């Protein structure tokens, strides 16, 4: 394989990739409103000669290149978050900007740049005659990730029957390769009380006070250590081999966390005792933790046990209709996933990257020093569609994508043209290395 020729081909598509990305930015495309973006990328795929381009019932775009046996996927979610407070932006987020090295606009880093690089990575495979009977690739531009990570791929796998050998996730990786992420889940705790007139609160049973006790235990669960002297042993215990057989990968990913994110109540009036209170808990999970273990952990908190049947601990469900009108309900559980450092997929992606750009992270002159202070292969802080692809369905995932993780959901979001080129080149090389 001629790595230099691949690099030259990717560089030759810099202007085309820039144009596609800037076109995508012009269409606002929050979750469940992605149609215009999907149509634009579908047209690009057709113009570039993809063998099959289709949009499924949920609105996900799938573009296939090649006819070989082994299917390799490149996934990028096409939806974005909103712009937030527009006063925090110094430019129009849906017009964006471009200079010699950068592209700005909502979604350029999180994570439409990855889709652009994947589309042109497949084009390079075709241009250079790299497609063989050993493999074919599918580039997916998926929907509703910002609302419900992985829902799109649960539909693709279960309803479409598309099951790749592995998937390259094109979320931003700061010039490196990522092999895992913590999982997450959305927990709800409901507490019952009895209302009465506020002038005589002892006649009632204040649900807010009960919840206050529970929240103190939730905070302790997050902040306490793993020592046995405390009534609430902290989440740090999962980093200890005594409590977690997967402690090595847990240390790699980092310990789980929990925090209260929302609170609700009911009361007859502002002059009455609250008769119910509920909270939402954001739970980040490391290796070795499951939705069952996380729910049971809350149920076993001293304050929860104290209030017995007056407390209900449950998991949220997501069922918002896609832009096509399809509803595809799923639990708000997004499993941890991590691919071993010696896995065939990990090694193939590292070999392709090193063959093209060396054994350190790559980027522009402005980013190199910061990037090369970190290992080439690392992990994400945030969540990706890998929660379903690997977390629910055991299909290996690996991460490589243009842009910086810190740009996700931020005002003045930007990415680098060099990253588009770098990722397109590596994407083009991966299948040949993997199937050799």
Short mmCIF file of C-alpha atoms in Angstrom, two decimals:
data_model
loop_
_atom_site.label_atom_id
_atom_site.label_comp_id
_atom_site.label_asym_id
_atom_site.label_seq_id
_atom_site.Cartn_x
_atom_site.Cartn_y
_atom_site.Cartn_z
CA UNK A 1 0.00 0.00 0.00
CA UNK A 2 1.38 3.39 -1.04
CA UNK A 3 0.81 5.60 2.00
CA UNK A 4 2.24 8.65 0.27
CA UNK A 5 -0.25 8.32 -2.57
CA UNK A 6 -3.11 8.10 -0.08
CA UNK A 7 -1.90 11.27 1.68
CA UNK A 8 -1.69 13.11 -1.63
CA UNK A 9 -5.19 12.01 -2.61
CA UNK A 10 -6.61 13.20 0.71
CA UNK A 11 -4.85 16.54 0.40
CA UNK A 12 -6.28 16.91 -3.08
CA UNK A 13 -9.80 16.72 -1.64
CA UNK A 14 -9.31 19.40 1.04
CA UNK A 15 -11.29 22.02 -0.91
CA UNK A 16 -14.13 19.61 -1.69
CA UNK A 17 -14.36 18.50 1.94
CA UNK A 18 -14.35 22.09 3.11
CA UNK A 19 -17.19 22.95 0.74
CA UNK A 20 -19.31 20.00 1.83
CA UNK A 21 -18.83 20.81 5.51
CA UNK A 22 -19.70 24.48 5.02
CA UNK A 23 -22.81 23.47 3.07
CA UNK A 24 -23.91 21.21 5.93
CA UNK A 25 -23.45 23.98 8.50
CA UNK A 26 -25.98 26.18 6.70
CA UNK A 27 -28.82 23.78 7.58
CA UNK A 28 -29.84 23.87 11.27
CA UNK A 29 -30.18 20.22 12.21
CA UNK A 30 -30.93 19.53 15.82
CA UNK A 31 -32.16 16.05 16.76
CA UNK A 32 -35.36 15.11 14.87
CA UNK A 33 -34.78 17.92 12.33
CA UNK A 34 -31.89 16.55 10.26
CA UNK A 35 -33.55 15.99 6.86
CA UNK A 36 -31.90 18.85 4.96
CA UNK A 37 -28.43 17.80 6.13
CA UNK A 38 -29.10 14.16 5.28
CA UNK A 39 -30.27 15.06 1.78
CA UNK A 40 -27.16 17.18 1.17
CA UNK A 41 -24.77 14.39 2.13
CA UNK A 42 -26.80 11.81 0.19
CA UNK A 43 -26.39 13.92 -2.94
CA UNK A 44 -22.63 14.14 -2.35
CA UNK A 45 -22.43 10.36 -2.04
CA UNK A 46 -24.32 9.89 -5.31
CA UNK A 47 -22.14 12.44 -7.08
CA UNK A 48 -19.00 10.64 -5.87
CA UNK A 49 -20.17 7.28 -7.20
CA UNK A 50 -21.14 5.35 -4.07
CA UNK A 51 -22.50 1.95 -5.07
CA UNK A 52 -25.66 2.25 -2.95
CA UNK A 53 -27.14 5.22 -1.11
CA UNK A 54 -30.24 4.80 1.03
CA UNK A 55 -32.15 6.56 3.78
CA UNK A 56 -33.86 4.25 6.26
CA UNK A 57 -37.16 4.55 8.10
CA UNK A 58 -35.61 6.51 10.95
CA UNK A 59 -33.89 8.91 8.57
CA UNK A 60 -30.34 7.54 8.86
CA UNK A 61 -28.23 7.79 5.71
CA UNK A 62 -26.21 4.75 4.63
CA UNK A 63 -23.75 4.92 1.73
CA UNK A 64 -22.05 1.71 0.59
CA UNK A 65 -18.84 1.45 -1.40
CA UNK A 66 -17.44 -1.83 -2.70
CA UNK A 67 -18.79 -5.37 -2.87
CA UNK A 68 -16.40 -7.43 -0.75
CA UNK A 69 -17.20 -9.82 2.07
CA UNK A 70 -16.06 -7.97 5.21
CA UNK A 71 -18.23 -4.94 6.05
CA UNK A 72 -16.48 -2.03 7.77
CA UNK A 73 -18.55 0.91 9.03
CA UNK A 74 -17.68 4.57 9.48
CA UNK A 75 -20.26 6.32 11.64
CA UNK A 76 -20.94 9.99 12.28
CA UNK A 77 -24.05 11.55 13.75
CA UNK A 78 -25.41 14.37 11.61
CA UNK A 79 -27.57 16.08 14.23
CA UNK A 80 -26.24 18.95 16.32
CA UNK A 81 -27.16 20.68 19.54
CA UNK A 82 -28.64 24.17 19.41
CA UNK A 83 -26.57 27.35 19.54
CA UNK A 84 -27.42 28.33 23.12
CA UNK A 85 -27.01 32.01 23.94
CA UNK A 86 -26.29 33.62 20.56
CA UNK A 87 -24.49 36.46 22.36
CA UNK A 88 -21.70 34.01 23.21
CA UNK A 89 -20.90 33.62 19.50
CA UNK A 90 -18.65 36.01 17.60
CA UNK A 91 -19.95 34.80 14.22
CA UNK A 92 -23.18 33.41 12.76
CA UNK A 93 -23.20 29.71 13.75
CA UNK A 94 -25.17 28.75 10.61
CA UNK A 95 -23.07 30.81 8.22
CA UNK A 96 -19.78 30.01 9.85
CA UNK A 97 -16.41 31.08 8.57
CA UNK A 98 -13.39 29.75 6.75
CA UNK A 99 -9.77 30.85 6.71
CA UNK A 100 -6.61 29.18 5.51
CA UNK A 101 -6.57 26.53 8.23
CA UNK A 102 -9.95 26.55 10.03
CA UNK A 103 -13.68 26.11 9.49
CA UNK A 104 -16.21 27.48 11.98
CA UNK A 105 -19.90 26.77 12.55
CA UNK A 106 -22.29 24.73 14.63
CA UNK A 107 -21.52 21.05 14.11
CA UNK A 108 -18.15 21.29 12.36
CA UNK A 109 -16.42 19.43 15.22
CA UNK A 110 -19.39 17.62 16.77
CA UNK A 111 -19.43 15.99 14.45
CA UNK A 112 -20.13 16.64 10.82
CA UNK A 113 -16.46 16.91 9.96
CA UNK A 114 -16.14 13.19 10.66
CA UNK A 115 -18.90 12.41 8.16
CA UNK A 116 -17.17 14.52 5.52
CA UNK A 117 -13.82 12.76 6.04
CA UNK A 118 -15.49 9.33 5.92
CA UNK A 119 -17.30 10.13 2.65
CA UNK A 120 -14.04 11.18 1.04
CA UNK A 121 -12.08 8.34 2.64
CA UNK A 122 -14.37 5.95 0.76
CA UNK A 123 -13.90 8.00 -2.42
CA UNK A 124 -10.11 7.67 -2.06
CA UNK A 125 -10.45 3.89 -1.76
CA UNK A 126 -12.31 3.91 -5.06
CA UNK A 127 -9.95 6.35 -6.79
CA UNK A 128 -6.83 4.38 -5.90
CA UNK A 129 -8.29 0.96 -6.71
CA UNK A 130 -8.09 -0.15 -3.10
CA UNK A 131 -11.53 -1.76 -3.01
CA UNK A 132 -11.13 -5.53 -3.30
CA UNK A 133 -13.29 -8.61 -2.87
CA UNK A 134 -12.10 -8.70 0.75
CA UNK A 135 -14.16 -5.78 2.01
CA UNK A 136 -16.80 -3.14 1.46
CA UNK A 137 -17.51 -0.07 3.54
CA UNK A 138 -20.61 1.74 4.73
CA UNK A 139 -20.56 5.40 5.73
CA UNK A 140 -23.46 6.32 7.97
CA UNK A 141 -24.79 9.79 8.76
CA UNK A 142 -26.99 8.99 11.73
CA UNK A 143 -29.77 10.89 13.49
CA UNK A 144 -30.90 11.68 17.05
CA UNK A 145 -27.53 10.99 18.69
CA UNK A 146 -27.59 14.23 20.65
CA UNK A 147 -30.98 13.27 22.06
CA UNK A 148 -30.34 9.56 22.58
CA UNK A 149 -26.87 8.17 21.80
CA UNK A 150 -26.95 4.91 19.90
CA UNK A 151 -30.69 4.78 19.18
CA UNK A 152 -29.93 5.16 15.47
CA UNK A 153 -27.66 2.12 15.43
CA UNK A 154 -30.09 0.01 17.44
CA UNK A 155 -32.49 0.59 14.54
CA UNK A 156 -29.82 -0.03 11.88
CA UNK A 157 -28.72 -3.32 13.48
CA UNK A 158 -32.09 -4.70 14.58
CA UNK A 159 -34.37 -3.48 11.78
CA UNK A 160 -31.93 -3.11 8.89
CA UNK A 161 -29.78 -6.14 9.65
CA UNK A 162 -26.57 -4.17 9.03
CA UNK A 163 -23.87 -5.74 11.23
CA UNK A 164 -20.35 -4.64 10.34
CA UNK A 165 -17.23 -6.47 11.46
CA UNK A 166 -16.27 -3.27 13.26
CA UNK A 167 -17.09 0.42 13.26
CA UNK A 168 -14.87 3.49 13.17
CA UNK A 169 -16.54 6.25 15.18
CA UNK A 170 -15.70 9.63 13.66
CA UNK A 171 -16.37 11.83 16.71
CA UNK A 172 -13.48 14.29 17.38
CA UNK A 173 -10.35 12.71 18.88
CA UNK A 174 -7.81 15.58 18.95
CA UNK A 175 -5.49 13.95 16.43
CA UNK A 176 -5.41 10.58 18.16
CA UNK A 177 -7.17 7.21 18.38
CA UNK A 178 -9.76 6.44 21.07
CA UNK A 179 -10.65 2.92 22.20
CA UNK A 180 -13.42 3.46 24.73
CA UNK A 181 -15.65 5.67 26.81
CA UNK A 182 -17.58 5.61 30.05
CA UNK A 183 -21.24 4.75 29.72
CA UNK A 184 -24.16 6.66 31.14
CA UNK A 185 -27.77 6.27 32.20
CA UNK A 186 -30.62 8.54 33.23
CA UNK A 187 -32.14 7.60 36.59
CA UNK A 188 -35.29 8.96 38.22
CA UNK A 189 -36.04 8.84 41.93
CA UNK A 190 -39.63 9.52 43.08
CA UNK A 191 -40.57 10.11 46.72
CA UNK A 192 -44.10 10.18 48.12
CA UNK A 193 -45.26 12.44 50.94
CA UNK A 194 -48.52 13.69 52.49
CA UNK A 195 -49.62 17.28 52.12
CA UNK A 196 -51.06 19.48 54.85
CA UNK A 197 -51.37 23.16 55.64
CA UNK A 198 -48.02 24.88 55.89
CA UNK A 199 -48.97 26.40 59.25
CA UNK A 200 -48.85 22.95 60.84
CA UNK A 201 -46.24 20.96 58.88
CA UNK A 202 -46.11 18.20 61.53
CA UNK A 203 -49.51 17.01 60.29
CA UNK A 204 -48.00 16.03 56.92
CA UNK A 205 -45.00 14.19 55.54
CA UNK A 206 -42.77 16.49 53.50
CA UNK A 207 -41.49 14.75 50.37
CA UNK A 208 -38.88 17.46 49.77
CA UNK A 209 -37.27 16.78 53.16
CA UNK A 210 -37.15 13.07 52.38
CA UNK A 211 -35.51 13.82 49.04
CA UNK A 212 -32.99 16.08 50.77
CA UNK A 213 -31.83 13.10 52.84
CA UNK A 214 -31.57 10.94 49.73
CA UNK A 215 -29.59 13.58 47.84
CA UNK A 216 -27.05 13.77 50.65
CA UNK A 217 -26.45 10.03 50.17
CA UNK A 218 -26.23 10.49 46.38
CA UNK A 219 -23.58 13.17 46.89
CA UNK A 220 -21.69 10.87 49.24
CA UNK A 221 -21.85 8.07 46.66
CA UNK A 222 -20.09 10.38 44.22
CA UNK A 223 -17.59 11.93 46.64
CA UNK A 224 -16.70 9.23 49.16
CA UNK A 225 -13.76 6.89 48.86
CA UNK A 226 -13.92 3.11 48.85
CA UNK A 227 -13.18 2.68 52.55
CA UNK A 228 -15.40 0.33 54.54
CA UNK A 229 -15.72 2.76 57.47
CA UNK A 230 -18.32 4.90 55.68
CA UNK A 231 -22.03 4.07 55.45
CA UNK A 232 -21.97 4.99 51.75
CA UNK A 233 -19.01 3.50 49.90
CA UNK A 234 -18.07 5.77 47.00
CA UNK A 235 -17.93 4.99 43.29
CA UNK A 236 -14.15 4.93 43.59
CA UNK A 237 -14.56 1.31 44.70
CA UNK A 238 -14.85 0.27 41.04
CA UNK A 239 -11.18 1.14 40.55
CA UNK A 240 -10.23 -1.47 43.14
CA UNK A 241 -9.68 -5.09 42.07
CA UNK A 242 -11.34 -6.17 45.35
CA UNK A 243 -14.71 -4.91 44.06
CA UNK A 244 -14.41 -4.98 40.28
CA UNK A 245 -12.96 -7.73 38.03
CA UNK A 246 -12.68 -5.10 35.26
CA UNK A 247 -10.68 -2.69 37.40
CA UNK A 248 -7.85 -2.28 34.87
CA UNK A 249 -10.15 -0.95 32.15
CA UNK A 250 -12.02 1.07 34.80
CA UNK A 251 -8.80 2.84 35.65
CA UNK A 252 -8.19 3.49 31.96
CA UNK A 253 -11.67 4.98 31.45
CA UNK A 254 -11.88 6.74 34.81
CA UNK A 255 -14.30 6.19 37.69
CA UNK A 256 -18.02 6.64 37.34
CA UNK A 257 -19.85 9.72 38.60
CA UNK A 258 -23.35 10.64 39.68
CA UNK A 259 -25.05 14.01 40.06
CA UNK A 260 -28.54 15.40 40.46
CA UNK A 261 -29.51 17.19 37.25
CA UNK A 262 -33.22 18.03 37.71
CA UNK A 263 -35.72 18.31 40.56
CA UNK A 264 -39.55 18.35 40.50
CA UNK A 265 -42.27 18.52 43.15
CA UNK A 266 -46.03 18.67 43.65
CA UNK A 267 -47.86 20.55 46.37
CA UNK A 268 -51.40 21.93 46.72
CA UNK A 269 -49.96 25.45 47.07
CA UNK A 270 -47.02 27.49 48.29
CA UNK A 271 -48.72 27.35 51.69
CA UNK A 272 -48.66 23.55 51.91
CA UNK A 273 -46.31 20.66 52.54
CA UNK A 274 -45.07 18.99 49.34
CA UNK A 275 -46.72 15.63 48.69
CA UNK A 276 -44.20 14.38 46.11
CA UNK A 277 -40.68 15.09 44.96
CA UNK A 278 -38.62 13.62 42.14
CA UNK A 279 -35.10 14.06 40.84
CA UNK A 280 -33.21 13.10 37.70
CA UNK A 281 -29.75 11.65 38.23
CA UNK A 282 -27.03 11.70 35.59
CA UNK A 283 -24.96 8.53 36.11
CA UNK A 284 -21.68 7.99 34.28
CA UNK A 285 -20.51 4.37 34.37
CA UNK A 286 -17.06 2.87 34.12
CA UNK A 287 -16.07 -0.67 33.13
CA UNK A 288 -17.78 -3.30 35.27
CA UNK A 289 -20.94 -1.27 35.99
CA UNK A 290 -24.36 -2.12 34.53
CA UNK A 291 -27.79 -0.53 34.61
CA UNK A 292 -28.91 -3.13 37.14
CA UNK A 293 -25.97 -2.47 39.43
CA UNK A 294 -26.47 1.30 39.22
CA UNK A 295 -30.18 1.13 40.05
CA UNK A 296 -29.54 -1.28 42.92
CA UNK A 297 -26.81 1.03 44.24
CA UNK A 298 -29.40 3.80 44.64
CA UNK A 299 -31.95 1.43 46.18
CA UNK A 300 -29.38 0.41 48.82
CA UNK A 301 -28.56 3.95 49.95
CA UNK A 302 -29.37 4.34 53.66
CA UNK A 303 -31.92 7.13 53.13
CA UNK A 304 -33.69 5.24 50.34
CA UNK A 305 -33.98 2.14 52.53
CA UNK A 306 -35.14 4.33 55.43
CA UNK A 307 -38.16 5.56 53.47
CA UNK A 308 -38.98 2.14 52.06
CA UNK A 309 -42.00 1.89 49.77
CA UNK A 310 -42.31 5.68 49.60
CA UNK A 311 -39.32 5.69 47.22
CA UNK A 312 -39.29 4.46 43.63
CA UNK A 313 -36.04 4.19 41.63
CA UNK A 314 -36.40 3.78 37.86
CA UNK A 315 -34.79 4.45 34.50
CA UNK A 316 -36.05 6.94 31.93
CA UNK A 317 -37.21 5.90 28.44
CA UNK A 318 -36.72 7.85 25.19
CA UNK A 319 -39.49 7.80 22.55
CA UNK A 320 -39.32 11.07 20.62
CA UNK A 321 -40.35 10.75 16.92
CA UNK A 322 -37.61 11.01 14.29
CA UNK A 323 -37.95 13.52 11.43
CA UNK A 324 -39.57 10.70 9.45
CA UNK A 325 -42.27 10.37 12.10
CA UNK A 326 -40.96 7.01 13.35
CA UNK A 327 -41.01 6.35 17.10
CA UNK A 328 -38.51 3.74 18.29
CA UNK A 329 -38.58 3.65 22.12
CA UNK A 330 -35.50 2.64 24.08
CA UNK A 331 -34.32 2.77 27.70
CA UNK A 332 -32.07 5.68 28.60
CA UNK A 333 -29.16 3.34 29.20
CA UNK A 334 -25.95 3.86 27.27
CA UNK A 335 -23.45 1.12 28.17
CA UNK A 336 -19.77 1.54 28.78
CA UNK A 337 -17.59 0.09 26.04
CA UNK A 338 -13.85 -0.39 25.65
CA UNK A 339 -11.94 -2.35 23.02
CA UNK A 340 -8.73 -4.04 24.25
CA UNK A 341 -5.46 -2.36 23.37
CA UNK A 342 -4.24 -5.57 21.71
CA UNK A 343 -7.44 -6.18 19.69
CA UNK A 344 -7.04 -6.74 15.94
CA UNK A 345 -9.09 -3.60 15.21
CA UNK A 346 -7.04 -1.44 17.57
CA UNK A 347 -3.81 -2.68 16.02
CA UNK A 348 -5.06 -2.20 12.44
CA UNK A 349 -6.11 1.41 13.03
CA UNK A 350 -2.83 2.17 14.80
CA UNK A 351 -0.86 0.59 11.94
CA UNK A 352 -2.73 2.64 9.34
CA UNK A 353 -2.26 5.85 11.32
CA UNK A 354 1.44 5.26 12.01
CA UNK A 355 2.10 4.32 8.38
CA UNK A 356 0.69 7.68 7.29
CA UNK A 357 1.57 10.13 10.07
CA UNK A 358 3.93 8.49 12.57
CA UNK A 359 3.49 7.25 16.12
CA UNK A 360 2.36 10.53 17.69
CA UNK A 361 -0.84 12.52 17.42
CA UNK A 362 -1.04 14.67 14.31
CA UNK A 363 -2.44 18.13 13.63
CA UNK A 364 -1.64 21.71 12.72
CA UNK A 365 1.37 23.60 14.07
CA UNK A 366 -0.90 25.30 16.59
CA UNK A 367 -2.21 22.02 18.01
CA UNK A 368 0.80 19.70 17.84
CA UNK A 369 2.40 20.56 21.19
CA UNK A 370 -0.83 20.07 23.15
CA UNK A 371 -1.78 16.91 21.28
CA UNK A 372 1.58 15.20 21.52
CA UNK A 373 1.59 15.61 25.27
CA UNK A 374 -1.11 12.91 25.26
CA UNK A 375 -0.76 9.24 24.23
CA UNK A 376 -1.67 8.36 20.65
CA UNK A 377 -4.33 5.91 21.83
CA UNK A 378 -6.64 7.16 24.58
CA UNK A 379 -10.38 7.47 25.36
CA UNK A 380 -13.32 9.90 25.13
CA UNK A 381 -14.74 11.86 28.03
CA UNK A 382 -18.17 12.08 26.40
CA UNK A 383 -20.54 9.46 24.99
CA UNK A 384 -20.88 8.20 21.40
CA UNK A 385 -22.94 5.81 19.29
CA UNK A 386 -20.52 3.12 20.44
CA UNK A 387 -22.81 2.65 23.45
CA UNK A 388 -25.12 0.67 21.18
CA UNK A 389 -22.78 -0.63 18.48
CA UNK A 390 -20.37 -2.22 20.97
CA UNK A 391 -22.08 -1.65 24.32
CA UNK A 392 -25.37 -3.34 23.41
CA UNK A 393 -24.40 -5.43 20.34
CA UNK A 394 -20.75 -6.43 20.85
CA UNK A 395 -19.59 -5.05 17.49
CA UNK A 396 -16.04 -3.71 18.02
CA UNK A 397 -15.64 0.06 17.87
CA UNK A 398 -12.62 2.34 17.57
CA UNK A 399 -12.51 6.13 17.47
CA UNK A 400 -10.73 8.50 15.09
CA UNK A 401 -12.22 11.82 14.06
CA UNK A 402 -11.35 15.37 13.06
CA UNK A 403 -11.57 18.23 15.52
CA UNK A 404 -11.25 18.64 19.27
CA UNK A 405 -13.53 17.12 21.89
CA UNK A 406 -13.51 20.43 23.76
CA UNK A 407 -15.25 22.12 20.81
CA UNK A 408 -18.37 19.96 21.26
CA UNK A 409 -21.43 22.02 22.26
CA UNK A 410 -19.28 25.14 22.67
CA UNK A 411 -19.93 28.62 21.22
CA UNK A 412 -17.65 29.59 18.31
CA UNK A 413 -17.29 25.89 17.42
CA UNK A 414 -14.48 25.28 14.93
CA UNK A 415 -12.33 22.56 13.39
CA UNK A 416 -9.18 22.29 11.30
CA UNK A 417 -8.91 21.52 7.59
CA UNK A 418 -5.79 19.44 8.25
CA UNK A 419 -7.82 17.13 10.48
CA UNK A 420 -10.31 16.51 7.66
CA UNK A 421 -7.41 15.53 5.40
CA UNK A 422 -5.65 13.40 8.02
CA UNK A 423 -8.77 11.41 8.89
CA UNK A 424 -9.81 10.88 5.27
CA UNK A 425 -6.36 9.39 4.58
CA UNK A 426 -6.42 7.08 7.60
CA UNK A 427 -10.00 6.00 6.88
CA UNK A 428 -8.93 5.05 3.35
CA UNK A 429 -6.05 2.92 4.62
CA UNK A 430 -7.76 1.06 7.47
CA UNK A 431 -9.66 -1.63 5.48
CA UNK A 432 -6.61 -2.74 3.52
CA UNK A 433 -4.52 -3.02 6.68
CA UNK A 434 -7.31 -4.88 8.50
CA UNK A 435 -7.98 -7.42 5.74
CA UNK A 436 -4.39 -8.08 4.62
#
